[in-house]
Amino acid sequence: QVCILAMVLAWLVIYARFVQVSRQRMRQRRFALQAHQDTLRGMMRQLEDLVATDELTGLFNRRHFLRLASRELAEMEPGVVHGLALIDLDHFKRINDLHGHAAGDQVLQAFAGVAGACLRDGDVLARYGGEEFVVLLPDCDAERLTACCERLRIAFTDVELVGLNVRSLSLSAGMTLLELGDDLDDALQRADQALYRAKRDGRNRCAAAWENVDA
């Protein structure tokens, strides 16, 4: 009986150690799996950032902007108005031709930095293509949209590029307002027409779709 009892106790000790080792291995595997999941989530976030971001300026790209703007429109409430502006850097092709594409890239980056400093949290700024940018200002009236675009225009004219003799930086902007039920493509077309008018009238100015063109 003593021998049997000793064998049972020895078996219990071995089994207890086996259970303890198994639990430790399960815990280590769980930690390793969690670490892999965290790594995977980080990689997914980086991939999403790459897909949504313009590589040169660090701003949102056109596709991501359209996605964000469409969502803002879908979630609009009655009485809320958003501001939308298309911005074009004046004579950008001339800068590329005279100073090279590296200088042009620096101008684009400088604009991105200036614009980011002029906007508030929640405003959406994106590179729309080439030297054209787009801004969406949620919950914004005509006066604040105009003031924001004018502030941005003036700030950009004061930019000094390090190591480059590029002078007379300026931009033109076309502005419009978004209301409940508005179509994003129609709003972008209105802003584009206002931008064309600003460039036609001499550039370095902001034009609004709600302005009386004949005035």
Short mmCIF file of N, CA, C and O in Angstrom, two decimals, residues 33-166:
data_model
loop_
_atom_site.label_atom_id
_atom_site.label_comp_id
_atom_site.label_asym_id
_atom_site.label_seq_id
_atom_site.Cartn_x
_atom_site.Cartn_y
_atom_site.Cartn_z
N LEU A 33 0.84 35.40 -29.51
CA LEU A 33 -0.26 35.66 -30.44
C LEU A 33 -0.73 37.11 -30.31
O LEU A 33 -1.00 37.77 -31.32
N GLN A 34 -0.81 37.61 -29.09
CA GLN A 34 -1.21 38.99 -28.89
C GLN A 34 -0.20 39.95 -29.50
O GLN A 34 -0.57 40.95 -30.11
N ALA A 35 1.10 39.62 -29.34
CA ALA A 35 2.13 40.46 -29.93
C ALA A 35 2.03 40.46 -31.45
O ALA A 35 2.17 41.50 -32.10
N HIS A 36 1.76 39.28 -32.03
CA HIS A 36 1.58 39.19 -33.49
C HIS A 36 0.36 40.00 -33.94
O HIS A 36 0.41 40.67 -34.97
N GLN A 37 -0.71 39.93 -33.16
CA GLN A 37 -1.90 40.69 -33.51
C GLN A 37 -1.65 42.19 -33.44
O GLN A 37 -2.10 42.94 -34.30
N ASP A 38 -0.91 42.62 -32.40
CA ASP A 38 -0.56 44.04 -32.30
C ASP A 38 0.29 44.49 -33.47
O ASP A 38 0.11 45.58 -34.03
N THR A 39 1.25 43.63 -33.84
CA THR A 39 2.10 43.94 -34.99
C THR A 39 1.28 44.03 -36.27
O THR A 39 1.47 44.94 -37.09
N LEU A 40 0.36 43.09 -36.43
CA LEU A 40 -0.49 43.08 -37.62
C LEU A 40 -1.37 44.32 -37.67
O LEU A 40 -1.54 44.93 -38.73
N ARG A 41 -1.93 44.71 -36.50
CA ARG A 41 -2.75 45.91 -36.48
C ARG A 41 -1.92 47.15 -36.82
O ARG A 41 -2.39 48.04 -37.54
N GLY A 42 -0.68 47.19 -36.32
CA GLY A 42 0.20 48.31 -36.65
C GLY A 42 0.51 48.35 -38.13
O GLY A 42 0.52 49.43 -38.74
N MET A 43 0.76 47.20 -38.73
CA MET A 43 1.03 47.15 -40.16
C MET A 43 -0.20 47.57 -40.96
O MET A 43 -0.07 48.25 -41.99
N MET A 44 -1.38 47.17 -40.50
CA MET A 44 -2.61 47.56 -41.18
C MET A 44 -2.81 49.07 -41.11
O MET A 44 -3.23 49.69 -42.10
N ARG A 45 -2.52 49.66 -39.95
CA ARG A 45 -2.65 51.11 -39.82
C ARG A 45 -1.66 51.83 -40.75
O ARG A 45 -2.00 52.83 -41.38
N GLN A 46 -0.43 51.30 -40.82
CA GLN A 46 0.56 51.90 -41.71
C GLN A 46 0.13 51.78 -43.17
O GLN A 46 0.30 52.71 -43.96
N LEU A 47 -0.45 50.63 -43.52
CA LEU A 47 -0.93 50.43 -44.88
C LEU A 47 -2.07 51.39 -45.20
O LEU A 47 -2.13 51.97 -46.28
N GLU A 48 -2.99 51.56 -44.23
CA GLU A 48 -4.09 52.50 -44.44
C GLU A 48 -3.57 53.92 -44.61
O GLU A 48 -4.08 54.69 -45.44
N ASP A 49 -2.55 54.27 -43.81
CA ASP A 49 -1.96 55.61 -43.94
C ASP A 49 -1.33 55.80 -45.31
O ASP A 49 -1.45 56.87 -45.93
N LEU A 50 -0.64 54.76 -45.79
CA LEU A 50 -0.01 54.85 -47.11
C LEU A 50 -1.05 55.00 -48.21
O LEU A 50 -0.87 55.77 -49.15
N VAL A 51 -2.14 54.28 -48.07
CA VAL A 51 -3.19 54.34 -49.08
C VAL A 51 -3.89 55.69 -49.07
O VAL A 51 -4.31 56.21 -50.10
N ALA A 52 -4.01 56.30 -47.86
CA ALA A 52 -4.77 57.55 -47.71
C ALA A 52 -3.93 58.80 -47.87
O ALA A 52 -4.48 59.89 -47.96
N THR A 53 -2.61 58.68 -47.89
CA THR A 53 -1.74 59.84 -47.78
C THR A 53 -0.95 60.09 -49.05
O THR A 53 -0.48 59.15 -49.70
N ASP A 54 -0.80 61.36 -49.38
CA ASP A 54 0.09 61.76 -50.47
C ASP A 54 1.53 61.71 -49.97
O ASP A 54 1.87 62.32 -48.95
N GLU A 55 2.37 61.00 -50.67
CA GLU A 55 3.73 60.73 -50.19
C GLU A 55 4.57 62.00 -50.06
O GLU A 55 5.34 62.15 -49.12
N LEU A 56 4.40 62.94 -50.98
CA LEU A 56 5.25 64.13 -51.00
C LEU A 56 4.89 65.11 -49.88
O LEU A 56 5.77 65.59 -49.16
N THR A 57 3.62 65.41 -49.74
CA THR A 57 3.19 66.46 -48.80
C THR A 57 2.76 65.93 -47.44
O THR A 57 2.68 66.69 -46.48
N GLY A 58 2.46 64.63 -47.35
CA GLY A 58 1.95 64.08 -46.10
C GLY A 58 0.47 64.37 -45.88
O GLY A 58 -0.08 63.99 -44.84
N LEU A 59 -0.18 65.02 -46.84
CA LEU A 59 -1.61 65.31 -46.73
C LEU A 59 -2.42 64.11 -47.23
O LEU A 59 -1.88 63.18 -47.82
N PHE A 60 -3.73 64.16 -46.98
CA PHE A 60 -4.59 63.15 -47.57
C PHE A 60 -4.52 63.24 -49.09
O PHE A 60 -4.29 64.32 -49.66
N ASN A 61 -4.73 62.11 -49.75
CA ASN A 61 -4.79 62.13 -51.20
C ASN A 61 -6.23 62.32 -51.67
O ASN A 61 -7.16 62.38 -50.86
N ARG A 62 -6.39 62.42 -52.97
CA ARG A 62 -7.72 62.72 -53.53
C ARG A 62 -8.74 61.65 -53.18
O ARG A 62 -9.87 61.97 -52.80
N ARG A 63 -8.36 60.40 -53.32
CA ARG A 63 -9.31 59.31 -53.07
C ARG A 63 -9.81 59.33 -51.63
O ARG A 63 -11.01 59.20 -51.38
N HIS A 64 -8.89 59.52 -50.70
CA HIS A 64 -9.29 59.52 -49.29
C HIS A 64 -10.13 60.75 -48.97
O HIS A 64 -11.08 60.67 -48.18
N PHE A 65 -9.79 61.88 -49.58
CA PHE A 65 -10.60 63.08 -49.36
C PHE A 65 -12.04 62.86 -49.82
O PHE A 65 -12.99 63.23 -49.12
N LEU A 66 -12.21 62.30 -51.00
CA LEU A 66 -13.55 62.06 -51.51
C LEU A 66 -14.32 61.14 -50.59
O LEU A 66 -15.54 61.31 -50.38
N ARG A 67 -13.63 60.16 -50.02
CA ARG A 67 -14.28 59.25 -49.07
C ARG A 67 -14.73 60.00 -47.81
O ARG A 67 -15.86 59.85 -47.35
N LEU A 68 -13.83 60.84 -47.28
CA LEU A 68 -14.16 61.59 -46.07
C LEU A 68 -15.28 62.61 -46.33
O LEU A 68 -16.20 62.76 -45.52
N ALA A 69 -15.18 63.32 -47.45
CA ALA A 69 -16.19 64.33 -47.77
C ALA A 69 -17.56 63.70 -48.00
O ALA A 69 -18.58 64.25 -47.56
N SER A 70 -17.60 62.56 -48.65
CA SER A 70 -18.87 61.87 -48.87
C SER A 70 -19.48 61.45 -47.54
O SER A 70 -20.71 61.54 -47.34
N ARG A 71 -18.65 61.00 -46.63
CA ARG A 71 -19.16 60.61 -45.31
C ARG A 71 -19.69 61.82 -44.54
O ARG A 71 -20.73 61.75 -43.90
N GLU A 72 -18.97 62.95 -44.64
CA GLU A 72 -19.44 64.17 -43.98
C GLU A 72 -20.79 64.60 -44.54
O GLU A 72 -21.68 65.01 -43.79
N LEU A 73 -20.96 64.51 -45.83
CA LEU A 73 -22.23 64.87 -46.44
C LEU A 73 -23.35 63.94 -46.00
O LEU A 73 -24.47 64.38 -45.72
N ALA A 74 -23.04 62.65 -45.92
CA ALA A 74 -24.06 61.68 -45.53
C ALA A 74 -24.51 61.87 -44.08
O ALA A 74 -25.63 61.53 -43.73
N GLU A 75 -23.61 62.41 -43.25
CA GLU A 75 -23.92 62.57 -41.83
C GLU A 75 -24.36 63.99 -41.48
O GLU A 75 -24.52 64.32 -40.31
N MET A 76 -24.56 64.84 -42.48
CA MET A 76 -24.97 66.22 -42.21
C MET A 76 -26.35 66.28 -41.58
O MET A 76 -27.24 65.48 -41.90
N GLU A 77 -26.54 67.26 -40.71
CA GLU A 77 -27.82 67.49 -40.07
C GLU A 77 -28.45 68.76 -40.63
O GLU A 77 -27.75 69.63 -41.16
N PRO A 78 -29.76 68.88 -40.54
CA PRO A 78 -30.43 70.08 -41.06
C PRO A 78 -29.89 71.35 -40.39
O PRO A 78 -29.64 71.38 -39.19
N GLY A 79 -29.68 72.37 -41.21
CA GLY A 79 -29.19 73.64 -40.69
C GLY A 79 -27.68 73.76 -40.65
O GLY A 79 -27.15 74.85 -40.42
N VAL A 80 -26.96 72.66 -40.87
CA VAL A 80 -25.49 72.67 -40.85
C VAL A 80 -24.97 72.95 -42.26
O VAL A 80 -25.49 72.43 -43.24
N VAL A 81 -23.94 73.77 -42.34
CA VAL A 81 -23.33 74.11 -43.62
C VAL A 81 -21.84 73.84 -43.54
O VAL A 81 -21.19 74.15 -42.53
N HIS A 82 -21.28 73.24 -44.58
CA HIS A 82 -19.84 73.00 -44.68
C HIS A 82 -19.25 73.92 -45.74
O HIS A 82 -19.92 74.29 -46.71
N GLY A 83 -17.98 74.26 -45.55
CA GLY A 83 -17.26 75.05 -46.55
C GLY A 83 -16.33 74.16 -47.37
O GLY A 83 -15.73 73.22 -46.84
N LEU A 84 -16.25 74.44 -48.64
CA LEU A 84 -15.41 73.66 -49.55
C LEU A 84 -14.63 74.63 -50.44
O LEU A 84 -15.19 75.59 -50.96
N ALA A 85 -13.33 74.38 -50.60
CA ALA A 85 -12.50 75.26 -51.44
C ALA A 85 -11.50 74.44 -52.23
O ALA A 85 -10.87 73.52 -51.69
N LEU A 86 -11.38 74.77 -53.50
CA LEU A 86 -10.31 74.24 -54.35
C LEU A 86 -9.24 75.31 -54.47
O LEU A 86 -9.55 76.48 -54.73
N ILE A 87 -7.99 74.91 -54.27
CA ILE A 87 -6.87 75.85 -54.25
C ILE A 87 -5.83 75.43 -55.28
O ILE A 87 -5.44 74.25 -55.33
N ASP A 88 -5.40 76.38 -56.07
CA ASP A 88 -4.40 76.12 -57.10
C ASP A 88 -3.22 77.06 -56.90
O ASP A 88 -3.40 78.27 -56.74
N LEU A 89 -2.00 76.50 -56.89
CA LEU A 89 -0.80 77.32 -56.73
C LEU A 89 -0.48 78.00 -58.06
O LEU A 89 -0.31 77.33 -59.08
N ASP A 90 -0.40 79.32 -58.02
CA ASP A 90 -0.24 80.10 -59.25
C ASP A 90 1.13 79.87 -59.89
O ASP A 90 2.16 79.81 -59.20
N HIS A 91 1.13 79.76 -61.21
CA HIS A 91 2.36 79.68 -62.03
C HIS A 91 3.28 78.56 -61.55
O HIS A 91 4.51 78.70 -61.57
N PHE A 92 2.70 77.45 -61.16
CA PHE A 92 3.53 76.36 -60.64
C PHE A 92 4.40 75.75 -61.74
O PHE A 92 5.56 75.38 -61.49
N LYS A 93 3.87 75.65 -62.93
CA LYS A 93 4.65 75.08 -64.04
C LYS A 93 5.89 75.93 -64.30
O LYS A 93 6.97 75.41 -64.62
N ARG A 94 5.76 77.25 -64.17
CA ARG A 94 6.90 78.14 -64.38
C ARG A 94 7.99 77.86 -63.35
O ARG A 94 9.19 77.89 -63.67
N ILE A 95 7.59 77.57 -62.11
CA ILE A 95 8.57 77.25 -61.07
C ILE A 95 9.32 75.98 -61.42
O ILE A 95 10.56 75.91 -61.31
N ASN A 96 8.59 74.97 -61.88
CA ASN A 96 9.25 73.73 -62.29
C ASN A 96 10.20 73.95 -63.46
O ASN A 96 11.30 73.41 -63.49
N ASP A 97 9.77 74.76 -64.42
CA ASP A 97 10.59 74.97 -65.62
C ASP A 97 11.85 75.77 -65.30
O ASP A 97 12.93 75.49 -65.85
N LEU A 98 11.73 76.78 -64.44
CA LEU A 98 12.87 77.65 -64.15
C LEU A 98 13.80 77.09 -63.09
O LEU A 98 15.02 77.29 -63.15
N HIS A 99 13.25 76.41 -62.11
CA HIS A 99 14.06 76.00 -60.96
C HIS A 99 14.16 74.48 -60.78
O HIS A 99 14.91 74.02 -59.91
N GLY A 100 13.41 73.73 -61.55
CA GLY A 100 13.50 72.27 -61.44
C GLY A 100 12.37 71.70 -60.59
O GLY A 100 11.73 72.40 -59.79
N HIS A 101 12.17 70.41 -60.75
CA HIS A 101 11.08 69.75 -60.05
C HIS A 101 11.33 69.65 -58.54
O HIS A 101 10.38 69.60 -57.75
N ALA A 102 12.59 69.63 -58.14
CA ALA A 102 12.89 69.61 -56.71
C ALA A 102 12.39 70.88 -56.04
O ALA A 102 11.86 70.85 -54.92
N ALA A 103 12.54 72.00 -56.74
CA ALA A 103 12.02 73.27 -56.22
C ALA A 103 10.50 73.24 -56.16
O ALA A 103 9.88 73.71 -55.20
N GLY A 104 9.89 72.66 -57.19
CA GLY A 104 8.43 72.52 -57.19
C GLY A 104 7.94 71.68 -56.03
O GLY A 104 6.94 72.01 -55.38
N ASP A 105 8.66 70.60 -55.75
CA ASP A 105 8.30 69.75 -54.61
C ASP A 105 8.40 70.53 -53.31
O ASP A 105 7.55 70.38 -52.41
N GLN A 106 9.41 71.36 -53.18
CA GLN A 106 9.57 72.16 -51.97
C GLN A 106 8.43 73.17 -51.81
O GLN A 106 7.97 73.43 -50.70
N VAL A 107 7.97 73.72 -52.92
CA VAL A 107 6.85 74.65 -52.87
C VAL A 107 5.58 73.92 -52.41
O VAL A 107 4.82 74.44 -51.57
N LEU A 108 5.36 72.74 -52.92
CA LEU A 108 4.20 71.95 -52.50
C LEU A 108 4.26 71.63 -51.01
O LEU A 108 3.25 71.73 -50.30
N GLN A 109 5.44 71.26 -50.54
CA GLN A 109 5.60 70.95 -49.13
C GLN A 109 5.42 72.19 -48.26
O GLN A 109 4.85 72.13 -47.17
N ALA A 110 5.91 73.32 -48.77
CA ALA A 110 5.75 74.57 -48.02
C ALA A 110 4.28 74.94 -47.90
O ALA A 110 3.82 75.37 -46.84
N PHE A 111 3.53 74.76 -48.98
CA PHE A 111 2.10 75.05 -48.90
C PHE A 111 1.42 74.14 -47.88
O PHE A 111 0.57 74.60 -47.11
N ALA A 112 1.77 72.86 -47.90
CA ALA A 112 1.16 71.93 -46.96
C ALA A 112 1.41 72.36 -45.52
O ALA A 112 0.52 72.29 -44.67
N GLY A 113 2.64 72.81 -45.24
CA GLY A 113 2.96 73.26 -43.89
C GLY A 113 2.20 74.52 -43.50
O GLY A 113 1.66 74.61 -42.38
N VAL A 114 2.11 75.48 -44.42
CA VAL A 114 1.39 76.71 -44.14
C VAL A 114 -0.10 76.44 -43.95
O VAL A 114 -0.75 76.94 -43.02
N ALA A 115 -0.66 75.61 -44.83
CA ALA A 115 -2.09 75.32 -44.75
C ALA A 115 -2.44 74.60 -43.45
O ALA A 115 -3.46 74.89 -42.82
N GLY A 116 -1.59 73.67 -43.05
CA GLY A 116 -1.84 72.96 -41.81
C GLY A 116 -1.87 73.88 -40.61
O GLY A 116 -2.64 73.69 -39.66
N ALA A 117 -1.04 74.94 -40.65
CA ALA A 117 -1.00 75.89 -39.55
C ALA A 117 -2.20 76.82 -39.55
O ALA A 117 -2.56 77.38 -38.51
N CYS A 118 -2.83 77.01 -40.71
CA CYS A 118 -3.96 77.94 -40.83
C CYS A 118 -5.30 77.29 -40.54
O CYS A 118 -6.29 78.00 -40.35
N LEU A 119 -5.35 75.97 -40.53
CA LEU A 119 -6.62 75.27 -40.35
C LEU A 119 -6.80 74.82 -38.91
O LEU A 119 -5.85 74.69 -38.16
N ARG A 120 -8.02 74.56 -38.56
CA ARG A 120 -8.35 74.10 -37.21
C ARG A 120 -8.46 72.58 -37.19
O ARG A 120 -8.53 71.92 -38.24
N ASP A 121 -8.47 72.02 -36.00
CA ASP A 121 -8.69 70.58 -35.87
C ASP A 121 -10.06 70.23 -36.43
O ASP A 121 -11.05 70.88 -36.14
N GLY A 122 -10.11 69.18 -37.21
CA GLY A 122 -11.36 68.77 -37.82
C GLY A 122 -11.50 69.19 -39.26
O GLY A 122 -12.30 68.61 -40.01
N ASP A 123 -10.76 70.23 -39.67
CA ASP A 123 -10.76 70.62 -41.08
C ASP A 123 -9.98 69.59 -41.89
O ASP A 123 -9.00 69.01 -41.41
N VAL A 124 -10.41 69.36 -43.10
CA VAL A 124 -9.80 68.32 -43.95
C VAL A 124 -9.08 68.98 -45.11
O VAL A 124 -9.67 69.72 -45.89
N LEU A 125 -7.79 68.71 -45.20
CA LEU A 125 -6.95 69.25 -46.27
C LEU A 125 -6.34 68.09 -47.05
O LEU A 125 -5.82 67.15 -46.46
N ALA A 126 -6.40 68.18 -48.37
CA ALA A 126 -5.87 67.09 -49.19
C ALA A 126 -5.23 67.65 -50.46
O ALA A 126 -5.57 68.75 -50.92
N ARG A 127 -4.28 66.90 -50.97
CA ARG A 127 -3.72 67.21 -52.28
C ARG A 127 -4.64 66.59 -53.32
O ARG A 127 -4.80 65.36 -53.39
N TYR A 128 -5.26 67.43 -54.13
CA TYR A 128 -6.26 66.96 -55.07
C TYR A 128 -5.63 66.46 -56.36
O TYR A 128 -6.23 65.67 -57.09
N GLY A 129 -4.43 66.94 -56.64
CA GLY A 129 -3.73 66.50 -57.85
C GLY A 129 -2.79 67.58 -58.34
O GLY A 129 -3.17 68.75 -58.42
N GLY A 130 -1.53 67.21 -58.65
CA GLY A 130 -0.57 68.20 -59.12
C GLY A 130 -0.37 69.31 -58.11
O GLY A 130 0.00 69.07 -56.97
N GLU A 131 -0.63 70.57 -58.55
CA GLU A 131 -0.49 71.71 -57.65
C GLU A 131 -1.84 72.17 -57.11
O GLU A 131 -1.97 73.29 -56.61
N GLU A 132 -2.83 71.31 -57.18
CA GLU A 132 -4.18 71.66 -56.72
C GLU A 132 -4.50 70.95 -55.41
O GLU A 132 -4.20 69.77 -55.24
N PHE A 133 -5.11 71.69 -54.50
CA PHE A 133 -5.46 71.18 -53.20
C PHE A 133 -6.94 71.44 -52.93
O PHE A 133 -7.56 72.28 -53.59
N VAL A 134 -7.48 70.73 -51.97
CA VAL A 134 -8.89 70.89 -51.63
C VAL A 134 -9.02 70.94 -50.11
O VAL A 134 -8.30 70.24 -49.39
N VAL A 135 -9.92 71.79 -49.64
CA VAL A 135 -10.14 71.97 -48.21
C VAL A 135 -11.63 71.81 -47.92
O VAL A 135 -12.46 72.39 -48.63
N LEU A 136 -11.94 71.05 -46.89
CA LEU A 136 -13.31 70.92 -46.40
C LEU A 136 -13.36 71.41 -44.96
O LEU A 136 -12.63 70.91 -44.11
N LEU A 137 -14.19 72.40 -44.71
CA LEU A 137 -14.33 72.97 -43.38
C LEU A 137 -15.71 72.64 -42.84
O LEU A 137 -16.71 73.27 -43.23
N PRO A 138 -15.83 71.65 -41.98
CA PRO A 138 -17.14 71.29 -41.43
C PRO A 138 -17.71 72.41 -40.57
O PRO A 138 -16.98 73.14 -39.90
N ASP A 139 -19.04 72.52 -40.61
CA ASP A 139 -19.77 73.51 -39.80
C ASP A 139 -19.17 74.90 -40.00
O ASP A 139 -18.63 75.51 -39.08
N CYS A 140 -19.27 75.39 -41.21
CA CYS A 140 -18.59 76.64 -41.58
C CYS A 140 -19.51 77.47 -42.47
O CYS A 140 -20.12 76.94 -43.40
N ASP A 141 -19.59 78.77 -42.18
CA ASP A 141 -20.39 79.65 -43.02
C ASP A 141 -19.50 80.36 -44.05
O ASP A 141 -18.28 80.17 -44.07
N ALA A 142 -20.13 81.18 -44.88
CA ALA A 142 -19.40 81.85 -45.96
C ALA A 142 -18.33 82.78 -45.42
O ALA A 142 -17.22 82.86 -45.97
N GLU A 143 -18.64 83.48 -44.34
CA GLU A 143 -17.68 84.43 -43.80
C GLU A 143 -16.43 83.73 -43.27
O GLU A 143 -15.30 84.18 -43.54
N ARG A 144 -16.61 82.65 -42.55
CA ARG A 144 -15.44 81.96 -42.01
C ARG A 144 -14.64 81.26 -43.10
O ARG A 144 -13.41 81.21 -43.04
N LEU A 145 -15.32 80.72 -44.09
CA LEU A 145 -14.62 80.09 -45.21
C LEU A 145 -13.77 81.11 -45.95
O LEU A 145 -12.61 80.86 -46.27
N THR A 146 -14.34 82.29 -46.21
CA THR A 146 -13.60 83.34 -46.90
C THR A 146 -12.40 83.79 -46.07
O THR A 146 -11.30 83.97 -46.60
N ALA A 147 -12.63 83.99 -44.77
CA ALA A 147 -11.54 84.43 -43.91
C ALA A 147 -10.42 83.40 -43.87
O ALA A 147 -9.23 83.74 -43.88
N CYS A 148 -10.78 82.12 -43.83
CA CYS A 148 -9.78 81.05 -43.79
C CYS A 148 -8.97 81.03 -45.08
O CYS A 148 -7.74 80.94 -45.05
N CYS A 149 -9.63 81.11 -46.22
CA CYS A 149 -8.92 81.06 -47.50
C CYS A 149 -8.05 82.30 -47.69
O CYS A 149 -6.93 82.20 -48.21
N GLU A 150 -8.53 83.46 -47.26
CA GLU A 150 -7.73 84.67 -47.36
C GLU A 150 -6.50 84.60 -46.44
O GLU A 150 -5.41 85.02 -46.82
N ARG A 151 -6.70 84.06 -45.25
CA ARG A 151 -5.57 83.91 -44.33
C ARG A 151 -4.53 82.97 -44.92
O ARG A 151 -3.32 83.23 -44.84
N LEU A 152 -4.99 81.92 -45.53
CA LEU A 152 -4.08 80.97 -46.16
C LEU A 152 -3.37 81.60 -47.37
O LEU A 152 -2.16 81.40 -47.56
N ARG A 153 -4.10 82.37 -48.15
CA ARG A 153 -3.50 83.02 -49.32
C ARG A 153 -2.39 83.98 -48.90
O ARG A 153 -1.29 83.97 -49.47
N ILE A 154 -2.66 84.79 -47.89
CA ILE A 154 -1.67 85.77 -47.43
C ILE A 154 -0.46 85.07 -46.82
O ILE A 154 0.69 85.47 -47.05
N ALA A 155 -0.71 84.03 -46.05
CA ALA A 155 0.39 83.30 -45.42
C ALA A 155 1.30 82.67 -46.47
O ALA A 155 2.52 82.64 -46.30
N PHE A 156 0.72 82.19 -47.55
CA PHE A 156 1.53 81.54 -48.58
C PHE A 156 2.40 82.55 -49.32
O PHE A 156 3.51 82.23 -49.74
N THR A 157 1.90 83.78 -49.48
CA THR A 157 2.72 84.80 -50.15
C THR A 157 3.93 85.19 -49.32
O THR A 157 4.91 85.74 -49.86
N ASP A 158 3.89 84.93 -48.02
CA ASP A 158 5.00 85.28 -47.13
C ASP A 158 6.02 84.15 -46.98
O ASP A 158 7.00 84.29 -46.25
N VAL A 159 5.79 83.03 -47.64
CA VAL A 159 6.69 81.88 -47.51
C VAL A 159 8.05 82.20 -48.11
O VAL A 159 8.14 82.76 -49.21
N GLU A 160 9.11 81.84 -47.40
CA GLU A 160 10.47 81.95 -47.91
C GLU A 160 11.08 80.56 -47.99
O GLU A 160 11.16 79.86 -46.98
N LEU A 161 11.50 80.18 -49.16
CA LEU A 161 12.06 78.86 -49.38
C LEU A 161 13.57 78.88 -49.15
O LEU A 161 14.27 79.70 -49.74
N VAL A 162 14.04 77.99 -48.31
CA VAL A 162 15.46 77.94 -47.97
C VAL A 162 16.27 77.43 -49.17
O VAL A 162 15.98 76.38 -49.74
N GLY A 163 17.26 78.22 -49.57
CA GLY A 163 18.15 77.81 -50.64
C GLY A 163 17.59 77.99 -52.04
O GLY A 163 18.23 77.59 -53.01
N LEU A 164 16.40 78.58 -52.16
CA LEU A 164 15.79 78.77 -53.47
C LEU A 164 15.40 80.23 -53.66
O LEU A 164 14.83 80.85 -52.77
N ASN A 165 15.69 80.74 -54.82
CA ASN A 165 15.35 82.13 -55.14
C ASN A 165 14.02 82.15 -55.92
O ASN A 165 13.95 82.58 -57.06
N VAL A 166 12.99 81.63 -55.26
CA VAL A 166 11.65 81.61 -55.86
C VAL A 166 10.83 82.70 -55.20
O VAL A 166 10.61 82.69 -53.99
#
